[in-house]
C-alpha positions as a Python dict, from the first residue, in 0.01 Angstrom:
ca = {
    (1, 'M'): (0, 0, 0),
    (2, 'P'): (62, 135, -355),
    (3, 'F'): (-98, -26, -659),
    (4, 'R'): (69, -352, -760),
    (5, 'T'): (-140, -442, -1066),
    (6, 'Y'): (-241, -220, -1357),
    (7, 'L'): (-469, -319, -1645),
    (8, 'A'): (-542, -101, -1950),
    (9, 'V'): (-823, -246, -2162),
    (10, 'Q'): (-816, -185, -2536),
    (11, 'A'): (-1162, -271, -2667),
    (12, 'E'): (-1327, -303, -3006),
    (13, 'V'): (-1693, -203, -3042),
    (14, 'F'): (-1925, -500, -3101),
    (15, 'P'): (-2291, -387, -3113),
    (16, 'E'): (-2417, -730, -3005),
    (17, 'A'): (-2240, -684, -2670),
    (18, 'Y'): (-2469, -390, -2591),
    (19, 'K'): (-2812, -533, -2677),
    (20, 'N'): (-2896, -631, -2319),
    (21, 'E'): (-2749, -617, -1970),
    (22, 'E'): (-2636, -979, -1964),
    (23, 'A'): (-2444, -947, -2292),
    (24, 'F'): (-2273, -632, -2166),
    (25, 'R'): (-2186, -799, -1835),
    (26, 'E'): (-2035, -1096, -2016),
    (27, 'R'): (-1825, -863, -2232),
    (28, 'V'): (-1694, -660, -1937),
    (29, 'L'): (-1606, -963, -1725),
    (30, 'A'): (-1426, -1131, -2016),
    (31, 'L'): (-1209, -824, -2074),
    (32, 'L'): (-1115, -808, -1704),
    (33, 'K'): (-1030, -1178, -1677),
    (34, 'P'): (-650, -1117, -1688),
    (35, 'L'): (-684, -966, -1337),
    (36, 'E'): (-750, -1311, -1188),
    (37, 'G'): (-473, -1413, -950),
    (38, 'T'): (-287, -1082, -969),
    (39, 'P'): (-159, -904, -657),
    (40, 'S'): (-367, -626, -503),
    (41, 'P'): (-423, -335, -489),
    (42, 'R'): (-539, -344, -851),
    (43, 'L'): (-629, -64, -1090),
    (44, 'A'): (-805, -121, -1424),
    (45, 'A'): (-935, 119, -1688),
    (46, 'F'): (-1165, 93, -1992),
    (47, 'P'): (-1155, 336, -2290),
    (48, 'E'): (-1348, 654, -2354),
    (49, 'L'): (-1698, 594, -2500),
    (50, 'F'): (-1690, 225, -2405),
    (51, 'G'): (-2045, 264, -2271),
    (52, 'L'): (-2185, 484, -2549),
    (53, 'P'): (-2321, 193, -2761),
    (54, 'L'): (-2559, 110, -2473),
    (55, 'L'): (-2742, 431, -2558),
    (56, 'L'): (-2773, 317, -2921),
    (57, 'H'): (-2837, -58, -2894),
    (58, 'L'): (-2975, -144, -2549),
    (59, 'E'): (-3311, -322, -2582),
    (60, 'G'): (-3350, -233, -2949),
    (61, 'E'): (-3212, 15, -3199),
    (62, 'V'): (-3342, 371, -3202),
    (63, 'G'): (-3439, 544, -3527),
    (64, 'F'): (-3550, 888, -3640),
    (65, 'K'): (-3916, 780, -3646),
    (66, 'D'): (-3888, 672, -3282),
    (67, 'L'): (-3767, 1019, -3190),
    (68, 'L'): (-4059, 1179, -3371),
    (69, 'K'): (-4302, 966, -3171),
    (70, 'D'): (-4130, 1032, -2838),
    (71, 'P'): (-3908, 1344, -2818),
    (72, 'L'): (-3804, 1244, -2463),
    (73, 'L'): (-3669, 911, -2583),
    (74, 'P'): (-3299, 1012, -2569),
    (75, 'W'): (-3332, 1096, -2198),
    (76, 'R'): (-3522, 774, -2122),
    (77, 'R'): (-3261, 568, -2304),
    (78, 'A'): (-2976, 758, -2137),
    (79, 'K'): (-3110, 686, -1789),
    (80, 'K'): (-3154, 317, -1869),
    (81, 'A'): (-2808, 296, -2030),
    (82, 'Y'): (-2649, 474, -1734),
    (83, 'G'): (-2819, 231, -1494),
    (84, 'V'): (-2685, -75, -1678),
    (85, 'F'): (-2340, 81, -1712),
    (86, 'H'): (-2323, 171, -1342),
    (87, 'R'): (-2457, -165, -1225),
    (88, 'V'): (-2234, -384, -1441),
    (89, 'M'): (-1917, -189, -1368),
    (90, 'A'): (-1985, -192, -995),
    (91, 'E'): (-2033, -570, -1011),
    (92, 'A'): (-1710, -607, -1210),
    (93, 'A'): (-1511, -402, -958),
    (94, 'R'): (-1638, -629, -677),
    (95, 'A'): (-1584, -949, -875),
    (96, 'F'): (-1217, -873, -942),
    (97, 'G'): (-1144, -671, -627),
    (98, 'T'): (-1016, -378, -830),
    (99, 'Y'): (-1038, -3, -850),
    (100, 'L'): (-1209, 39, -1185),
    (101, 'L'): (-1251, 322, -1433),
    (102, 'S'): (-1553, 233, -1645),
    (103, 'G'): (-1456, 427, -1954),
    (104, 'S'): (-1722, 679, -2050),
    (105, 'L'): (-2069, 718, -2194),
    (106, 'L'): (-2287, 1015, -2292),
    (107, 'A'): (-2560, 1102, -2040),
    (108, 'P'): (-2676, 1376, -1809),
    (109, 'P'): (-2483, 1375, -1479),
    (110, 'Y'): (-2693, 1178, -1232),
    (111, 'E'): (-2718, 1209, -856),
    (112, 'E'): (-2855, 974, -589),
    (113, 'E'): (-3079, 1084, -302),
    (114, 'L'): (-3276, 873, -57),
    (115, 'A'): (-3626, 999, -143),
    (116, 'R'): (-3574, 1088, -509),
    (117, 'G'): (-3354, 795, -608),
    (118, 'R'): (-3144, 857, -919),
    (119, 'F'): (-3214, 1188, -1089),
    (120, 'A'): (-3051, 1440, -1322),
    (121, 'R'): (-3010, 1803, -1216),
    (122, 'T'): (-2971, 1909, -1579),
    (123, 'P'): (-3110, 1768, -1905),
    (124, 'L'): (-2778, 1842, -2078),
    (125, 'F'): (-2555, 1548, -2169),
    (126, 'Q'): (-2189, 1514, -2074),
    (127, 'N'): (-1908, 1273, -2158),
    (128, 'L'): (-1891, 1094, -1822),
    (129, 'A'): (-1656, 832, -1677),
    (130, 'L'): (-1730, 640, -1356),
    (131, 'F'): (-1463, 537, -1104),
    (132, 'F'): (-1537, 256, -854),
    (133, 'N'): (-1354, 111, -555),
    (134, 'P'): (-1306, -266, -506),
    (135, 'E'): (-1630, -281, -305),
    (136, 'G'): (-1822, -148, -605),
    (137, 'R'): (-1882, 193, -453),
    (138, 'L'): (-1886, 484, -698),
    (139, 'L'): (-1608, 720, -590),
    (140, 'A'): (-1629, 973, -873),
    (141, 'Q'): (-1840, 1066, -1173),
    (142, 'V'): (-1585, 1240, -1393),
    (143, 'P'): (-1689, 1479, -1676),
    (144, 'K'): (-1480, 1558, -1981),
    (145, 'M'): (-1374, 1923, -1978),
    (146, 'E'): (-1228, 1985, -2325),
    (147, 'R'): (-1455, 1902, -2619),
    (148, 'T'): (-1368, 1796, -2971),
    (149, 'P'): (-1577, 1946, -3258),
    (150, 'P'): (-1829, 1655, -3256),
    (151, 'E'): (-1872, 1706, -2879),
    (152, 'R'): (-1953, 2078, -2884),
    (153, 'W'): (-2319, 2004, -2807),
    (154, 'L'): (-2222, 1844, -2475),
    (155, 'L'): (-2211, 2028, -2143),
    (156, 'R'): (-1850, 2110, -2056),
    (157, 'G'): (-1731, 1961, -1730),
    (158, 'R'): (-1565, 2148, -1444),
    (159, 'F'): (-1253, 2033, -1261),
    (160, 'G'): (-1324, 1857, -933),
    (161, 'P'): (-1380, 1482, -929),
    (162, 'H'): (-1075, 1437, -1155),
    (163, 'L'): (-856, 1366, -850),
    (164, 'V'): (-946, 1070, -629),
    (165, 'E'): (-757, 970, -316),
    (166, 'T'): (-772, 593, -270),
    (167, 'R'): (-623, 356, -14),
    (168, 'A'): (-352, 281, -273),
    (169, 'G'): (-268, 640, -367),
    (170, 'R'): (-399, 945, -552),
    (171, 'V'): (-546, 879, -896),
    (172, 'G'): (-596, 1149, -1158),
    (173, 'I'): (-852, 1103, -1437),
    (174, 'L'): (-849, 1304, -1761),
    (175, 'I'): (-1070, 1191, -2048),
    (176, 'C'): (-883, 1185, -2381),
    (177, 'L'): (-840, 1548, -2498),
    (178, 'D'): (-825, 1669, -2135),
    (179, 'G'): (-496, 1482, -2097),
    (180, 'F'): (-329, 1687, -2371),
    (181, 'Y'): (-384, 2016, -2186),
    (182, 'E'): (-88, 2113, -1972),
    (183, 'K'): (-307, 2312, -1731),
    (184, 'H'): (-496, 1994, -1632),
    (185, 'L'): (-182, 1779, -1610),
    (186, 'S'): (2, 2035, -1398),
    (187, 'R'): (-294, 2079, -1167),
    (188, 'L'): (-325, 1707, -1100),
    (189, 'D'): (49, 1674, -1049),
    (190, 'A'): (54, 1968, -805),
    (191, 'L'): (-235, 1811, -612),
    (192, 'G'): (-35, 1492, -565),
    (193, 'A'): (-177, 1253, -825),
    (194, 'E'): (59, 956, -869),
    (195, 'V'): (-129, 765, -1140),
    (196, 'L'): (-302, 920, -1441),
    (197, 'L'): (-589, 744, -1618),
    (198, 'Q'): (-655, 881, -1966),
    (199, 'P'): (-932, 680, -2139),
    (200, 'S'): (-933, 769, -2507),
    (201, 'A'): (-1123, 724, -2833),
    (202, 'N'): (-940, 858, -3139),
    (203, 'P'): (-1179, 903, -3437),
    (204, 'A'): (-908, 895, -3705),
    (205, 'P'): (-690, 639, -3889),
    (206, 'W'): (-382, 561, -3683),
    (207, 'E'): (-154, 575, -3990),
    (208, 'R'): (-289, 896, -4146),
    (209, 'P'): (-64, 1204, -4179),
    (210, 'W'): (-98, 1417, -3867),
    (211, 'P'): (-304, 1727, -3968),
    (212, 'W'): (-67, 1974, -3795),
    (213, 'D'): (250, 1818, -3944),
    (214, 'P'): (189, 1590, -4245),
    (215, 'T'): (548, 1461, -4230),
    (216, 'R'): (447, 1264, -3918),
    (217, 'K'): (176, 1003, -3863),
    (218, 'E'): (-115, 1027, -3621),
    (219, 'G'): (-4, 727, -3414),
    (220, 'E'): (359, 837, -3406),
    (221, 'V'): (267, 1172, -3254),
    (222, 'W'): (22, 1013, -3008),
    (223, 'L'): (275, 763, -2872),
    (224, 'A'): (556, 1019, -2851),
    (225, 'S'): (329, 1252, -2654),
    (226, 'A'): (230, 972, -2415),
    (227, 'R'): (593, 883, -2345),
    (228, 'E'): (675, 1246, -2267),
    (229, 'R'): (361, 1337, -2070),
    (230, 'L'): (503, 1248, -1727),
    (231, 'L'): (857, 1384, -1774),
    (232, 'G'): (962, 1626, -1501),
    (233, 'R'): (648, 1580, -1292),
    (234, 'E'): (655, 1606, -915),
    (235, 'N'): (421, 1316, -841),
    (236, 'L'): (281, 1156, -1158),
    (237, 'R'): (463, 830, -1223),
    (238, 'V'): (233, 601, -1422),
    (239, 'L'): (-6, 668, -1713),
    (240, 'L'): (-274, 424, -1832),
    (241, 'N'): (-412, 512, -2176),
    (242, 'P'): (-679, 256, -2278),
    (243, 'M'): (-816, 319, -2628),
    (244, 'L'): (-1137, 232, -2811),
    (245, 'N'): (-1150, 106, -3168),
    (246, 'G'): (-1425, 14, -3412),
    (247, 'R'): (-1722, 209, -3545),
    (248, 'I'): (-1994, 408, -3365),
    (249, 'L'): (-2245, 566, -3602),
    (250, 'S'): (-2038, 753, -3864),
    (251, 'L'): (-1715, 761, -3662),
    (252, 'A'): (-1436, 502, -3692),
    (253, 'F'): (-1189, 479, -3403),
    (254, 'E'): (-832, 346, -3394),
    (255, 'G'): (-558, 358, -3133),
    (256, 'R'): (-281, 161, -2962),
    (257, 'S'): (-334, 149, -2587),
    (258, 'G'): (-39, 187, -2353),
    (259, 'I'): (92, 189, -1997),
    (260, 'Y'): (368, 446, -1953),
    (261, 'A'): (625, 560, -1700),
    (262, 'Q'): (828, 879, -1727),
    (263, 'G'): (978, 875, -2075),
    (264, 'E'): (898, 514, -2169),
    (265, 'A'): (622, 274, -2265),
    (266, 'L'): (600, -14, -2018),
    (267, 'R'): (327, -193, -2214),
    (268, 'L'): (201, -115, -2565),
    (269, 'A'): (-75, -278, -2769),
    (270, 'Q'): (45, -457, -3079),
    (271, 'S'): (-222, -310, -3307),
    (272, 'P'): (-450, -1, -3319),
    (273, 'V'): (-751, -228, -3378),
    (274, 'G'): (-899, -525, -3193),
    (275, 'D'): (-916, -624, -2827),
    (276, 'E'): (-602, -631, -2617),
    (277, 'T'): (-549, -621, -2241),
    (278, 'L'): (-225, -467, -2118),
    (279, 'L'): (-128, -608, -1777),
    (280, 'L'): (153, -475, -1557),
    (281, 'T'): (231, -626, -1216),
    (282, 'L'): (487, -487, -970),
}
């Protein structure tokens, strides 16, 4: 049976929601609450970098002096943050009986093996999103492939887990900038993806002049592109674009989340800042 409920979560960054696992769990469950009583199968998605503040705030802030004392601290914190992120999102998927895209965090790509437990094959960090089924099983660990200038230090992902076949249909996942590359969109469409999840975090004012054409505004170009992204596709029919807003370190994010069909916005956030949950039931 195809998906009958879609939820795109626009979320503002509140550091206090990342200070411990219970606070993060409470935040995630509250944002998914609109799924209660909706028809299944369900599909929900959080924004890009939704999990990144766990790396910064979980169980205490990290400072430069801490790094001098323990150069391995970033990797220890990343593993702990990944564990909380994975655990809470798996619980949330089970609690609401939904396929769930966690949004992303920065961490090495982890693997699970019976004797070794959870381990990283590389010390290099990636921008990773996790996709769970309604039983809380991790179906895909999806890396971002195209990197913005602030992400050049991250390991570039390779195409693979970006297409997931579920009981409700084929889901394509492209993290933010990936979804603006025609080669990735065409590949997913040709492979039969029917729904595209594009979690995003736009580190720029929504109303600023667009750098490549100052006669247009950032948000205007973003929304026009989203409406046109599925036009003429063989299989892609629905796009969920959940967006992050708020401040992480020196970066300030803004963006209006949306749910789109071919050539139109089915649901659109009222503002580029603040929490908003966009719910579409069929």
